[in-house]
């Protein structure tokens, strides 16, 4: 499918499509003088402007009695429409203004008309009053009952405009976050010193405005597709960041006096010691969002300006993927799937923290979960709970580490064993021995490349003949940020980056400029780049001679392995990512 911006420029029926409005004065004109567009069904419009083709529709078997919204949702679910296309088609079909909220300023009196909980739950954002009408930004026209409920809550006559879901949820976090802050500030005691006793800490953490503030902070992060929430104390204040697609995005600044109550509330959620401020603490919690349980992993460490908090968001529905979603080429997907179905052997996934190793391992487990095998994992921590798999949490305080857990697992008749991480010689030796006794062992190791993984195993004391007979393959991977499709432009590339990657001066690359769709980062989503080294007879022969990593790399390439840097470079040439990202993840 063509890029949406290109499609809209080149089609003869451009006049049918809604153009986004960027300011309140433009919106006033759009509301008071609506466009006079001819009535058209959404599906007909999508076909007419070539957003989709009849070939795309054939597998969907759309029923004639489906509404326009139902059709649009099906097209979006099948990834035939992106967010911008979806909003454009809905706005045009229902003859409603299409609004961009990126430069919109909050109107406190308007925001106060609708409860924050309702706004977050239904993604219906009040943005302004035009005459006696309250203007609400929505992703699609809401149903009659919901509209009546909103009219009752606000006491106003409503008028709707269309915006993208991303735009709405980011604006809700921008606009309602400070409102939550003010309510929490008003509830603080007059004396704003650090909380030193448990009773005061408990009282602050249990105050209703603080509870609501922390809850809304977490919900805003989930809605924004954030993987982490960072609450960073500074000398003069506290900064709130969300990590979105690998980038830290500043959401807002908080008053420093709010930090004790926020950290106390988070400690209560994570069942930590709320009176302890001098030592690091870890905890876990769970919240419900749209009926889905989302697990939280909490880390709190003391700093010179107060307690720093990081909350990892573990959304099972968003993060658990199949092998086809990991980003393999069809050839490598089939190869990797066949490897994890072997009767015995060890497969390692390597790379730095946050490169998607766990996601790939979980995808591998998902692919073999339904083949009547006994799968047991030992993890630290158990990130996602999967039905049909026995998962074990290690406990270092009691001495129940990876190697000890492995000994017990082998008596439990497993077919497949996943070890969260190989950290030492003892765990590596147990994993290797397990793979030699009729088990498939999946694990991770912190090395830079596939070839250095083999030399790392030899360096920590695993005999060459054990590596030779046990190791099936090594997958080294990284995550690169994908260019935002809404704001891609030609990339300015420093000469040093071109030189280090061997890129000719005339070759062009692209990156995102930054817009509301990508939270001004220029990137939207991430893609895996990898190198898959299968241990064949030639490599096994050389392992016995304790080779260096360069020789193993050469042998793997001769065997068909595409080096990780070259794979990343191919994504940049396809405009999927930027050359800046390629340089960030390159191995050599």
PDB file of N, CA and C in Angstrom, residues 4 19 24 92 141 144 163 203 221 313 386 395 408 461 507 520 535 543 561:
ATOM      1  N   UNK A   4       0.444   7.080   2.896  1.00  0.00           N
ATOM      2  CA  UNK A   4      -0.834   7.782   2.891  1.00  0.00           C
ATOM      3  C   UNK A   4      -0.722   9.191   2.320  1.00  0.00           C
ATOM      4  N   UNK A  19      -9.490  17.517   5.318  1.00  0.00           N
ATOM      5  CA  UNK A  19      -8.153  18.025   5.596  1.00  0.00           C
ATOM      6  C   UNK A  19      -8.058  18.355   7.080  1.00  0.00           C
ATOM      7  N   UNK A  24      -7.918  26.513  16.787  1.00  0.00           N
ATOM      8  CA  UNK A  24      -9.311  26.763  17.169  1.00  0.00           C
ATOM      9  C   UNK A  24     -10.014  27.661  16.148  1.00  0.00           C
ATOM     10  N   UNK A  92     -14.374  12.031   6.764  1.00  0.00           N
ATOM     11  CA  UNK A  92     -14.991  12.316   5.472  1.00  0.00           C
ATOM     12  C   UNK A  92     -16.355  11.652   5.342  1.00  0.00           C
ATOM     13  N   UNK A 141     -17.304   8.478  15.698  1.00  0.00           N
ATOM     14  CA  UNK A 141     -18.555   8.885  16.346  1.00  0.00           C
ATOM     15  C   UNK A 141     -18.967   7.865  17.407  1.00  0.00           C
ATOM     16  N   UNK A 144     -25.114   6.306  20.739  1.00  0.00           N
ATOM     17  CA  UNK A 144     -26.132   7.212  21.272  1.00  0.00           C
ATOM     18  C   UNK A 144     -26.125   7.235  22.796  1.00  0.00           C
ATOM     19  N   UNK A 163     -10.179  12.904  15.549  1.00  0.00           N
ATOM     20  CA  UNK A 163      -8.719  12.976  15.676  1.00  0.00           C
ATOM     21  C   UNK A 163      -8.189  11.549  15.789  1.00  0.00           C
ATOM     22  N   UNK A 203      -0.107   7.713  55.300  1.00  0.00           N
ATOM     23  CA  UNK A 203      -1.185   8.686  55.107  1.00  0.00           C
ATOM     24  C   UNK A 203      -1.061   9.384  53.758  1.00  0.00           C
ATOM     25  N   UNK A 221       0.412   6.106  30.559  1.00  0.00           N
ATOM     26  CA  UNK A 221       1.591   5.434  29.996  1.00  0.00           C
ATOM     27  C   UNK A 221       1.181   4.231  29.158  1.00  0.00           C
ATOM     28  N   UNK A 313       6.319  -1.590  32.439  1.00  0.00           N
ATOM     29  CA  UNK A 313       4.955  -2.005  32.113  1.00  0.00           C
ATOM     30  C   UNK A 313       5.020  -3.285  31.295  1.00  0.00           C
ATOM     31  N   UNK A 386       2.069 -17.539  31.203  1.00  0.00           N
ATOM     32  CA  UNK A 386       1.507 -18.189  30.025  1.00  0.00           C
ATOM     33  C   UNK A 386       0.864 -19.505  30.438  1.00  0.00           C
ATOM     34  N   UNK A 395      14.970 -17.257  43.346  1.00  0.00           N
ATOM     35  CA  UNK A 395      14.982 -16.456  44.566  1.00  0.00           C
ATOM     36  C   UNK A 395      16.402 -16.484  45.122  1.00  0.00           C
ATOM     37  N   UNK A 408      16.568 -29.321  39.620  1.00  0.00           N
ATOM     38  CA  UNK A 408      15.248 -29.835  39.967  1.00  0.00           C
ATOM     39  C   UNK A 408      14.360 -29.992  38.730  1.00  0.00           C
ATOM     40  N   UNK A 461      34.612 -21.388  30.441  1.00  0.00           N
ATOM     41  CA  UNK A 461      35.035 -22.698  30.913  1.00  0.00           C
ATOM     42  C   UNK A 461      34.272 -23.886  30.384  1.00  0.00           C
ATOM     43  N   UNK A 507      24.008   8.506  -1.808  1.00  0.00           N
ATOM     44  CA  UNK A 507      22.891   7.657  -1.374  1.00  0.00           C
ATOM     45  C   UNK A 507      22.053   8.388  -0.320  1.00  0.00           C
ATOM     46  N   UNK A 520       6.650  13.570  18.829  1.00  0.00           N
ATOM     47  CA  UNK A 520       7.765  14.442  18.444  1.00  0.00           C
ATOM     48  C   UNK A 520       9.118  13.731  18.428  1.00  0.00           C
ATOM     49  N   UNK A 535      24.826 -23.597  13.670  1.00  0.00           N
ATOM     50  CA  UNK A 535      26.102 -24.303  13.843  1.00  0.00           C
ATOM     51  C   UNK A 535      26.126 -25.534  12.939  1.00  0.00           C
ATOM     52  N   UNK A 543      35.231 -24.986  15.955  1.00  0.00           N
ATOM     53  CA  UNK A 543      35.072 -24.733  17.390  1.00  0.00           C
ATOM     54  C   UNK A 543      36.076 -25.562  18.181  1.00  0.00           C
ATOM     55  N   UNK A 561      24.422 -16.716   6.590  1.00  0.00           N
ATOM     56  CA  UNK A 561      24.009 -15.746   7.598  1.00  0.00           C
ATOM     57  C   UNK A 561      24.170 -14.319   7.080  1.00  0.00           C
TER      58      UNK A 561
END
